[in-house]
Coordinates of C-alpha atoms in Angstrom, one line a residue:
M239 CA 26.8 5.8 -14.4
N240 CA 29.7 3.8 -13.1
N241 CA 29.9 2.0 -9.8
A242 CA 31.8 3.8 -7.1
L243 CA 32.8 0.6 -5.1
T244 CA 36.5 1.4 -5.1
F245 CA 35.9 4.8 -3.4
F246 CA 33.8 3.2 -0.7
I247 CA 36.3 0.5 0.1
L248 CA 38.8 3.3 0.8
S249 CA 36.4 5.5 2.7
S250 CA 33.9 3.3 4.6
I251 CA 35.4 4.1 8.0
S252 CA 35.0 7.9 7.4
F253 CA 31.3 7.4 6.5
S254 CA 30.4 5.0 9.3
A255 CA 31.7 7.5 11.8
F256 CA 28.9 9.8 10.8
A257 CA 26.3 7.0 10.9
Q258 CA 25.4 7.7 7.3
S259 CA 23.6 4.8 5.7
V260 CA 22.9 5.8 2.1
V261 CA 23.8 9.0 0.2
I262 CA 22.7 10.6 -3.0
N263 CA 25.9 10.3 -5.0
R264 CA 25.2 12.3 -8.1
V265 CA 22.4 13.3 -10.5
F266 CA 22.4 13.4 -14.3
K267 CA 20.5 16.0 -16.3
G268 CA 19.3 14.3 -19.5
A269 CA 19.3 15.9 -22.8
G270 CA 15.9 14.4 -23.7
S271 CA 12.5 16.2 -23.6
D272 CA 10.3 16.1 -20.5
G273 CA 13.1 15.0 -18.3
Q274 CA 13.9 11.9 -20.4
Y275 CA 17.3 10.4 -19.4
D276 CA 17.3 12.3 -16.0
A277 CA 18.8 10.0 -13.4
I278 CA 19.6 9.9 -9.7
E279 CA 22.4 7.7 -8.3
L280 CA 22.4 6.5 -4.7
L281 CA 25.4 5.0 -2.9
V282 CA 25.0 2.6 0.0
V283 CA 27.5 3.3 2.7
E284 CA 26.5 1.2 5.6
D285 CA 26.5 -2.6 5.1
H286 CA 23.3 -4.7 5.2
I287 CA 20.9 -1.8 4.7
D288 CA 17.1 -2.5 4.4
M289 CA 15.6 0.2 2.1
R290 CA 12.2 -1.3 1.9
N291 CA 9.5 1.5 2.1
W292 CA 12.1 4.3 1.9
I293 CA 11.1 7.3 -0.3
L294 CA 13.1 9.1 -2.9
K295 CA 11.6 12.4 -4.0
D296 CA 12.4 15.5 -6.0
Y297 CA 10.8 18.9 -5.5
A298 CA 8.9 20.8 -8.1
N299 CA 9.0 24.3 -9.5
N300 CA 12.6 25.1 -8.5
A301 CA 12.0 23.8 -5.0
R302 CA 9.9 26.8 -3.8
T303 CA 8.1 26.9 -0.5
G304 CA 4.7 25.5 0.2
V305 CA 2.7 22.6 -1.2
D306 CA 3.3 23.6 -4.8
G307 CA 7.1 23.3 -4.2
D308 CA 6.6 19.8 -2.8
W309 CA 4.6 18.7 -5.8
G310 CA 7.3 16.5 -7.4
A311 CA 7.9 12.9 -7.9
K312 CA 7.8 10.5 -4.9
L313 CA 9.0 6.9 -5.3
R314 CA 8.7 4.3 -2.6
F315 CA 11.0 1.4 -2.6
K316 CA 8.6 -1.5 -2.5
D317 CA 8.6 -4.4 -0.1
K318 CA 10.8 -6.6 -2.3
A319 CA 13.8 -8.9 -1.6
L320 CA 16.1 -6.7 -3.7
W321 CA 15.9 -3.8 -1.2
K322 CA 16.2 -5.8 2.0
N323 CA 19.9 -6.5 2.4
L324 CA 22.0 -4.0 0.4
R325 CA 25.7 -4.2 0.7
S326 CA 28.1 -1.3 1.3
G327 CA 29.4 0.1 -2.0
T328 CA 26.2 -0.7 -4.0
T329 CA 25.1 2.0 -6.4
I330 CA 21.4 2.4 -7.2
V331 CA 20.6 4.3 -10.4
I332 CA 17.0 5.4 -11.1
R333 CA 16.3 6.7 -14.6
K334 CA 13.5 8.7 -16.1
G335 CA 12.0 7.5 -19.4
D336 CA 9.9 9.2 -22.0
A337 CA 6.3 10.3 -21.7
N338 CA 5.3 6.6 -21.9
G339 CA 7.8 5.5 -19.4
Q340 CA 10.0 3.9 -22.1
N341 CA 13.6 4.3 -23.1
P342 CA 15.1 5.7 -19.8
S343 CA 18.7 5.6 -21.3
P344 CA 20.2 7.1 -24.4
D345 CA 21.9 3.7 -24.8
P346 CA 19.8 1.8 -27.3
L347 CA 21.0 -1.5 -25.7
Y348 CA 20.1 -0.4 -22.2
Q349 CA 18.6 -3.1 -20.0
E350 CA 17.7 -2.8 -16.3
D351 CA 20.1 -4.4 -13.8
T352 CA 18.3 -5.9 -10.8
N353 CA 21.0 -8.3 -9.7
A354 CA 22.7 -6.6 -6.8
S355 CA 25.5 -9.2 -6.6
D356 CA 27.7 -7.0 -8.8
F357 CA 27.0 -4.0 -6.4
T358 CA 25.0 -2.3 -9.1
I359 CA 21.3 -1.8 -9.5
D360 CA 20.1 0.2 -12.5
I361 CA 16.3 0.6 -13.1
S362 CA 13.7 2.8 -14.7
A363 CA 11.8 5.2 -12.4
H364 CA 8.7 3.6 -14.0
N365 CA 9.5 0.1 -12.8
K366 CA 6.3 -0.6 -10.8
T367 CA 7.5 -4.0 -9.7
L368 CA 10.3 -2.4 -7.5
L369 CA 9.1 1.2 -7.1
R370 CA 5.7 2.6 -6.1
P371 CA 4.8 6.2 -7.1
L372 CA 3.2 8.2 -4.3
A373 CA 0.7 10.9 -5.2
S374 CA 1.1 14.6 -4.6
P375 CA -1.7 17.1 -3.8
N376 CA -2.4 20.4 -5.5
V377 CA -3.2 23.5 -3.5
A378 CA -7.0 23.2 -3.8
N379 CA -9.1 22.5 -0.7
P380 CA -9.9 19.6 -0.7
P381 CA -6.9 18.8 -2.9
T382 CA -6.9 16.5 -5.9
Y383 CA -3.9 14.1 -6.1
S384 CA -1.8 13.0 -9.0
H385 CA 1.4 11.2 -9.7
K386 CA 4.4 13.3 -10.9
D387 CA 7.3 12.2 -13.0
L388 CA 10.9 12.5 -11.9
I389 CA 12.2 15.6 -13.7
L390 CA 15.3 17.4 -12.6
G391 CA 15.0 21.2 -13.1
G392 CA 17.5 24.0 -13.4
T393 CA 17.3 24.4 -9.6
E394 CA 16.6 21.1 -7.9
L395 CA 16.4 19.4 -4.5
V396 CA 16.4 15.6 -4.2
L397 CA 15.7 13.9 -0.9
L398 CA 16.0 10.4 0.4
R399 CA 13.8 9.5 3.4
W400 CA 13.6 6.6 5.7
D401 CA 9.9 5.4 6.0
D402 CA 8.1 2.5 7.7
G403 CA 5.5 2.3 4.9
F404 CA 3.0 4.6 6.6
G405 CA 4.3 7.9 5.2
E406 CA 2.7 9.8 2.3
G407 CA 5.9 11.3 0.9
M408 CA 5.1 15.0 1.7
G409 CA 7.6 17.0 3.7
S410 CA 11.1 16.0 4.9
A411 CA 10.5 13.9 8.0
N412 CA 13.0 11.1 8.6
A413 CA 15.5 12.5 6.1
V414 CA 18.5 10.4 5.4
H415 CA 20.4 12.6 2.8
A416 CA 19.6 15.5 0.5
F417 CA 21.3 16.7 -2.7
A418 CA 20.6 20.1 -4.1
Y419 CA 21.9 22.5 -6.7
G420 CA 21.1 26.1 -7.9
D421 CA 19.9 29.1 -5.9
L422 CA 18.0 27.7 -2.9
S423 CA 18.5 30.8 -0.7
S424 CA 14.7 31.2 -0.3
S425 CA 13.7 27.6 -0.1
A426 CA 12.0 26.6 3.1
H427 CA 12.1 23.0 1.9
F428 CA 15.9 22.9 1.8
A429 CA 16.2 24.8 5.0
G430 CA 13.9 22.4 6.8
I431 CA 15.8 19.3 6.0
A432 CA 17.6 18.0 9.2
S433 CA 19.8 15.4 7.6
P434 CA 23.2 15.9 6.1
K435 CA 22.7 17.7 2.8
L436 CA 24.9 18.7 -0.1
H437 CA 24.4 21.9 -2.0
H438 CA 26.1 23.1 -5.2
T439 CA 25.4 26.6 -6.4
S440 CA 25.5 25.6 -10.0
G441 CA 23.7 22.6 -11.6
P442 CA 24.5 20.2 -14.3
V443 CA 24.2 21.1 -18.0
A444 CA 22.1 18.9 -20.2
G445 CA 23.9 15.7 -20.7
G446 CA 26.1 16.3 -17.6
Y447 CA 26.4 15.4 -13.9
A448 CA 26.3 17.2 -10.6
Y449 CA 28.1 15.2 -8.0
A450 CA 30.2 15.4 -4.8
K451 CA 33.9 16.3 -5.1
L452 CA 35.7 13.1 -4.0
A453 CA 39.1 14.7 -3.4
N454 CA 39.0 14.2 0.4
K455 CA 37.2 10.9 0.4
N456 CA 35.3 12.0 3.4
I457 CA 31.7 12.4 4.5
T458 CA 32.1 16.1 4.3
D459 CA 32.0 15.7 0.5
Y460 CA 28.4 14.7 0.9
A461 CA 27.4 17.3 3.4
T462 CA 28.2 20.9 2.8
I463 CA 25.6 21.4 5.6
A464 CA 25.8 19.0 8.5
G465 CA 22.8 17.3 10.0
T466 CA 21.6 14.1 11.6
S467 CA 20.6 11.2 9.3
A468 CA 17.4 9.4 10.2
N469 CA 17.8 6.1 11.9
P470 CA 17.2 3.4 9.2
K471 CA 16.2 0.8 11.8
P472 CA 12.4 0.2 12.1
P473 CA 10.7 0.5 15.5
I474 CA 10.5 -2.6 17.7
Y475 CA 7.3 -4.6 16.9
T476 CA 4.8 -4.7 19.7
P477 CA 1.7 -6.8 18.9
P478 CA -1.7 -5.3 19.9
A479 CA -3.5 -6.8 22.9
N480 CA -6.4 -9.2 22.3
N481 CA -9.8 -7.7 22.4
N482 CA -12.0 -10.1 24.4
E483 CA -15.3 -8.3 23.9
S484 CA -18.2 -10.6 22.9
L485 CA -19.4 -9.7 19.4
A486 CA -22.5 -11.9 19.8
Q487 CA -23.5 -10.0 22.9
K488 CA -22.7 -6.7 21.2
L489 CA -24.9 -7.7 18.2
K490 CA -27.7 -8.6 20.6
N491 CA -27.5 -5.5 22.7
N492 CA -27.3 -3.0 19.8
S493 CA -29.7 -4.4 17.3
T494 CA -33.1 -6.0 16.9
L495 CA -31.7 -9.0 15.0
V496 CA -30.9 -11.5 17.8
K497 CA -33.5 -13.3 19.8
T498 CA -31.2 -16.0 21.3
I499 CA -27.4 -16.5 21.1
I500 CA -26.8 -20.1 20.3
N501 CA -23.0 -20.1 20.2
E502 CA -20.0 -17.8 19.8
N503 CA -16.5 -19.1 19.0
I504 CA -13.7 -16.6 19.3
R505 CA -10.2 -17.4 18.1
Y506 CA -6.9 -15.3 18.1
N507 CA -4.6 -17.1 15.6
Y508 CA -2.8 -13.8 14.8
P509 CA -2.1 -10.6 16.7
G510 CA -4.5 -7.9 15.9
V511 CA -7.0 -10.3 14.4
K512 CA -10.1 -11.5 16.2
E513 CA -11.9 -14.3 14.4
V514 CA -15.5 -14.8 15.5
Y515 CA -18.2 -17.4 14.5
I516 CA -21.7 -16.7 15.7
T517 CA -24.9 -18.7 15.5
Y518 CA -28.2 -17.3 16.8
K519 CA -32.0 -17.4 16.5
T520 CA -33.7 -14.5 14.8
A521 CA -36.9 -12.9 16.1
S522 CA -38.8 -15.4 13.9
D523 CA -36.9 -18.3 15.3
A524 CA -34.9 -18.8 12.1
N525 CA -31.2 -19.9 12.2
M526 CA -28.5 -17.4 11.4
T527 CA -24.7 -17.9 11.1
L528 CA -22.1 -15.2 10.8
Y529 CA -18.4 -15.3 10.1
I530 CA -16.6 -12.1 11.3
L531 CA -13.1 -10.7 11.5
D532 CA -12.4 -7.7 13.8
I533 CA -9.1 -6.4 12.5
D534 CA -6.7 -4.0 14.3
L535 CA -4.8 -2.4 11.5
T536 CA -2.6 -0.4 13.8
D537 CA -0.5 -3.6 13.8
P538 CA 2.1 -2.7 11.2
K539 CA 2.3 -6.3 10.1
L540 CA -1.3 -6.3 8.9
S541 CA -2.8 -4.8 5.7
I542 CA -5.8 -5.4 3.5
E543 CA -5.0 -5.9 -0.2
V544 CA -6.9 -6.8 -3.4
G545 CA -7.0 -10.3 -4.8
T546 CA -7.5 -11.0 -8.5
Q547 CA -7.3 -14.0 -10.9
N548 CA -3.8 -15.5 -10.6
D549 CA -2.8 -12.3 -8.7
K550 CA -2.5 -10.6 -12.1
F551 CA -3.2 -6.9 -12.9
V552 CA -6.4 -7.8 -14.8
A553 CA -10.0 -6.5 -14.6
N554 CA -11.6 -9.5 -16.2
G555 CA -11.4 -13.2 -15.5
T556 CA -12.7 -15.1 -12.5
Q557 CA -11.3 -17.5 -9.9
T558 CA -12.5 -18.9 -6.6
V559 CA -11.3 -16.9 -3.6
L560 CA -9.3 -19.9 -2.3
D561 CA -7.4 -20.2 -5.6
M562 CA -6.8 -16.4 -5.6
V563 CA -5.3 -16.9 -2.1
S564 CA -2.9 -19.5 -3.4
A565 CA -1.8 -17.3 -6.3
K566 CA -1.3 -14.3 -4.0
N567 CA 0.8 -16.3 -1.6
A568 CA 3.0 -17.5 -4.4
N569 CA 3.8 -13.9 -5.5
V570 CA 4.3 -12.0 -2.3
F571 CA 7.5 -11.5 -0.3
E572 CA 7.7 -12.3 3.4
K573 CA 4.0 -12.1 4.0
H574 CA 1.0 -14.2 3.4
V575 CA -2.8 -14.2 3.2
I576 CA -4.4 -15.0 6.6
A577 CA -8.0 -14.3 5.6
G578 CA -10.1 -13.4 2.6
I579 CA -13.6 -12.5 1.5
N580 CA -15.1 -12.1 -2.0
G581 CA -15.2 -8.6 -3.5
D582 CA -17.2 -6.5 -6.0
Y583 CA -20.2 -7.5 -8.1
F584 CA -19.2 -8.5 -11.7
D585 CA -20.5 -9.4 -15.1
F586 CA -20.9 -13.1 -15.3
S587 CA -20.2 -13.2 -19.0
T588 CA -16.9 -11.3 -19.0
G589 CA -15.7 -11.5 -15.4
I590 CA -15.3 -7.7 -15.3
A591 CA -15.9 -6.1 -12.0
N592 CA -18.6 -3.5 -11.8
A593 CA -16.2 -0.8 -10.5
S594 CA -12.6 0.3 -10.2
I595 CA -9.8 -1.9 -9.1
I596 CA -6.5 -0.6 -7.8
K597 CA -3.9 -3.2 -6.9
D598 CA -0.4 -2.5 -5.5
G599 CA -0.7 1.2 -6.5
T600 CA -1.7 0.4 -10.1
I601 CA -5.1 1.4 -11.4
V602 CA -6.2 -1.8 -13.1
R603 CA -9.8 -0.6 -13.9
D604 CA -10.8 3.0 -13.7
Y605 CA -14.6 3.2 -13.6
M606 CA -16.7 4.4 -10.7
S607 CA -20.3 5.3 -11.6
A608 CA -22.4 7.8 -9.7
G609 CA -23.8 6.2 -6.6
Y610 CA -21.2 3.4 -6.5
K611 CA -19.1 3.0 -3.4
F612 CA -15.5 1.8 -2.7
F613 CA -13.3 0.4 0.0
G614 CA -9.6 1.2 -0.3
Q615 CA -6.2 1.4 1.4
L616 CA -4.5 4.8 1.1
D617 CA -0.7 5.2 0.7
N618 CA -0.3 6.0 4.4
K619 CA -1.9 2.7 5.3
T620 CA -5.2 4.1 6.5
Y621 CA -8.4 2.8 5.0
K622 CA -11.5 4.5 3.6
I623 CA -15.0 3.8 2.4
G624 CA -16.5 6.5 0.2
E625 CA -18.3 7.5 -2.9
Q626 CA -17.5 8.6 -6.5
P627 CA -16.5 12.2 -5.8
E628 CA -13.9 11.1 -3.3
Y629 CA -12.7 8.4 -5.6
I630 CA -12.0 11.0 -8.4
K631 CA -10.0 13.2 -6.0
L632 CA -8.1 10.4 -4.2
K633 CA -7.7 7.6 -6.7
H634 CA -3.9 8.2 -7.2
K635 CA -3.4 8.0 -3.4
F636 CA -5.0 4.6 -3.2
Q637 CA -2.7 1.5 -3.1
E638 CA -5.6 -1.0 -3.0
L639 CA -9.2 -0.5 -3.9
I640 CA -12.4 -2.3 -5.1
G641 CA -15.9 -1.2 -5.6
G642 CA -19.0 -2.0 -3.5
R643 CA -22.5 -1.7 -5.0
Y644 CA -24.6 -0.6 -2.1
P645 CA -23.8 1.6 0.9
L646 CA -24.8 0.3 4.2
I647 CA -23.5 3.0 6.6
L648 CA -21.9 6.4 5.8
N649 CA -20.5 8.6 8.6
G650 CA -22.4 6.7 11.2
T651 CA -25.8 6.8 9.5
I652 CA -27.5 3.7 8.1
I653 CA -28.4 4.3 4.4
N654 CA -31.9 3.2 3.8
S655 CA -32.4 0.4 1.3
T656 CA -35.5 -1.0 -0.3
D657 CA -33.8 -4.3 -1.0
G658 CA -35.6 -6.7 1.3
A659 CA -34.4 -9.9 -0.3
I660 CA -33.0 -12.4 2.2
A661 CA -29.7 -13.8 0.9
P662 CA -26.1 -14.7 1.7
R663 CA -24.2 -11.4 2.2
T664 CA -20.6 -10.1 2.3
A665 CA -19.7 -6.7 3.8
I666 CA -16.7 -4.7 5.0
G667 CA -16.9 -1.9 7.4
L668 CA -14.6 0.6 9.2
I669 CA -14.9 1.4 12.9
N670 CA -12.2 3.9 12.3
E671 CA -9.5 4.4 9.6
K672 CA -7.3 1.7 11.2
R673 CA -9.9 -0.9 12.4
A674 CA -12.0 -2.9 10.0
I675 CA -14.8 -5.5 10.2
M676 CA -15.1 -8.2 7.6
M677 CA -18.4 -10.2 7.7
V678 CA -20.0 -13.0 5.7
A679 CA -23.5 -14.2 6.5
D680 CA -24.6 -17.6 5.2
G681 CA -28.0 -17.7 3.6
R682 CA -30.7 -19.8 1.8
Q683 CA -29.8 -22.8 3.9
A684 CA -31.3 -24.5 7.0
H685 CA -28.4 -23.4 9.2
S686 CA -28.7 -19.8 8.1
V687 CA -31.4 -17.9 6.4
G688 CA -29.4 -14.8 5.4
Y689 CA -29.8 -11.0 5.6
S690 CA -31.6 -8.3 3.8
L691 CA -29.6 -5.2 3.1
P692 CA -31.3 -3.3 6.0
Q693 CA -30.5 -6.2 8.3
L694 CA -26.9 -6.3 7.1
A695 CA -26.5 -2.6 7.8
E696 CA -28.1 -3.0 11.2
A697 CA -25.6 -5.8 12.0
M698 CA -22.5 -3.8 10.9
K699 CA -23.6 -0.7 12.9
A700 CA -24.2 -2.9 16.0
L701 CA -20.6 -4.1 15.7
G702 CA -19.4 -0.5 15.7
A703 CA -18.9 0.3 12.0
K704 CA -19.1 4.0 11.2
D705 CA -18.9 3.3 7.4
A706 CA -19.7 0.0 5.7
V707 CA -20.4 -1.2 2.1
N708 CA -22.1 -4.3 0.8
L709 CA -20.0 -6.5 -1.5
D710 CA -21.2 -9.2 -3.9
G711 CA -23.4 -11.8 -2.1
G712 CA -25.5 -14.8 -2.9
G713 CA -23.4 -17.7 -4.2
S714 CA -20.3 -15.4 -4.3
S715 CA -20.2 -15.0 -0.5
T716 CA -16.9 -16.6 0.7
F717 CA -15.0 -16.5 3.9
V718 CA -11.4 -17.9 3.8
I719 CA -9.1 -18.4 6.8
R720 CA -5.5 -19.5 7.1
E721 CA -5.5 -22.0 9.9
S722 CA -2.7 -22.2 12.5
N723 CA -1.2 -25.2 10.6
G724 CA -0.8 -22.9 7.5
N725 CA -3.6 -24.3 5.4
S726 CA -6.2 -21.9 3.9
V727 CA -9.8 -23.2 4.1
I728 CA -13.3 -21.9 3.3
K729 CA -15.1 -21.6 6.6
N730 CA -18.6 -20.6 5.5
A731 CA -21.0 -22.7 3.4
P732 CA -21.4 -21.1 -0.1
S733 CA -25.0 -21.3 -1.1
D734 CA -24.3 -22.7 -4.6
G735 CA -23.0 -25.9 -2.8
S736 CA -19.4 -25.2 -4.0
P737 CA -17.2 -22.1 -4.2
R738 CA -18.1 -19.6 -7.0
K739 CA -15.5 -18.1 -9.2
V740 CA -15.5 -14.3 -8.6
S741 CA -13.9 -11.3 -10.1
N742 CA -11.9 -10.0 -7.2
A743 CA -11.4 -10.3 -3.4
L744 CA -10.1 -8.6 -0.3
F745 CA -7.3 -10.3 1.5
L746 CA -6.0 -9.7 5.1
M747 CA -2.2 -9.9 4.7
R748 CA 0.3 -10.4 7.5
K749 CA 4.1 -9.9 7.2
T750 CA 6.2 -12.8 8.3
D751 CA 9.5 -11.0 8.9

């Protein structure tokens, strides 16, 4: 597919008058099997477009109505520098490979082009560094989700959507432009798209294109049916207000754990994040020290993500949480780790975590035994704690996930445990799907004896958690904070005397742009 820069230099005024930002320029129907060599070409019309988090999708089964018609590929443009500042006239080609995601072009010398300085980007639809597949549901209730490949049918509808990173990909909200061919007279999906949309009654033959007629060099070539393109500009950021509630008092009022509050230190280094340090006397006059984050995930700049050894997509290998933080910060774009806790239990000999790991939408380890629990971030930026059956149904919808060995609270009910051992503990809980509690309790030391699992569950419930899971504890328990000067430090006192290398971690991330 050739760059159409010359056309856009001639016609940019016509396009800008219609506030069109990006259009689907043409599609290519490959001659390979299972959609191999199928391709979609986008054309950037407005200058300095930020396409991060936008969604490109095709519709399944000849674009019929209902969920089964929306069961096609959905690709999110990831939060990467390449997509942030696209220049007018840039073409973006996305190609379908074979069943293994390889060979997306019939050209044996094909190489991806990710340098936008020549106004051309050409990548595989399977490029997980730049694109994130979003899962589609089937019609079962409750549905099971799976990823679908980009395959252009004999009748097809392709849609480009603006998104702020919180959309799941279903439906046509925030449509920017649509391109369709074939008989769509009965398609509710096509009829429901509000953006400008182009419809050809006939589609491309195998090895051929379907594209706009460029004779008039006008926006009407890209919109046989007029509409209003979604505004590509994100909403104005409004930070959440600080929550000044005393967590120490809340813990004392709602549990049997606290005899006397010795000290509570509350800090607000970042919007939406309440950092709390509590020391108290137990009923037996023992010392107890807690490290807590109360996190308001309605703040669009915040997210909880998985940390691994050197930030790699690996299930084995260990590293201290602090070193994982450094590796994560070196790899991310316009965000950084502002807090972290250790993650799942793991095999000391291999470093392999006990349960599944999903990182940046990629299933790194797929193992969730009966009775095991998980904490994860879904593709609409909500968060969930659940059990194996939910994991099986939803695993392709998760963008980030680790396992947790013992449930503490499920659906507001404390789960009884016979584990009365007093030890350092790490836990994560959800007050709701957008508000989380991270907690580390020091133990086996004079300044803090530790918690049993029943005590840990009681503490999390007292703080308002409706669901909570116990993570690895003992010498693994680690609580890392990014201080206001930018340095990341371990705030708790690991019981081994030094930080333990662990298999994975949970990081609180904050965007910097």
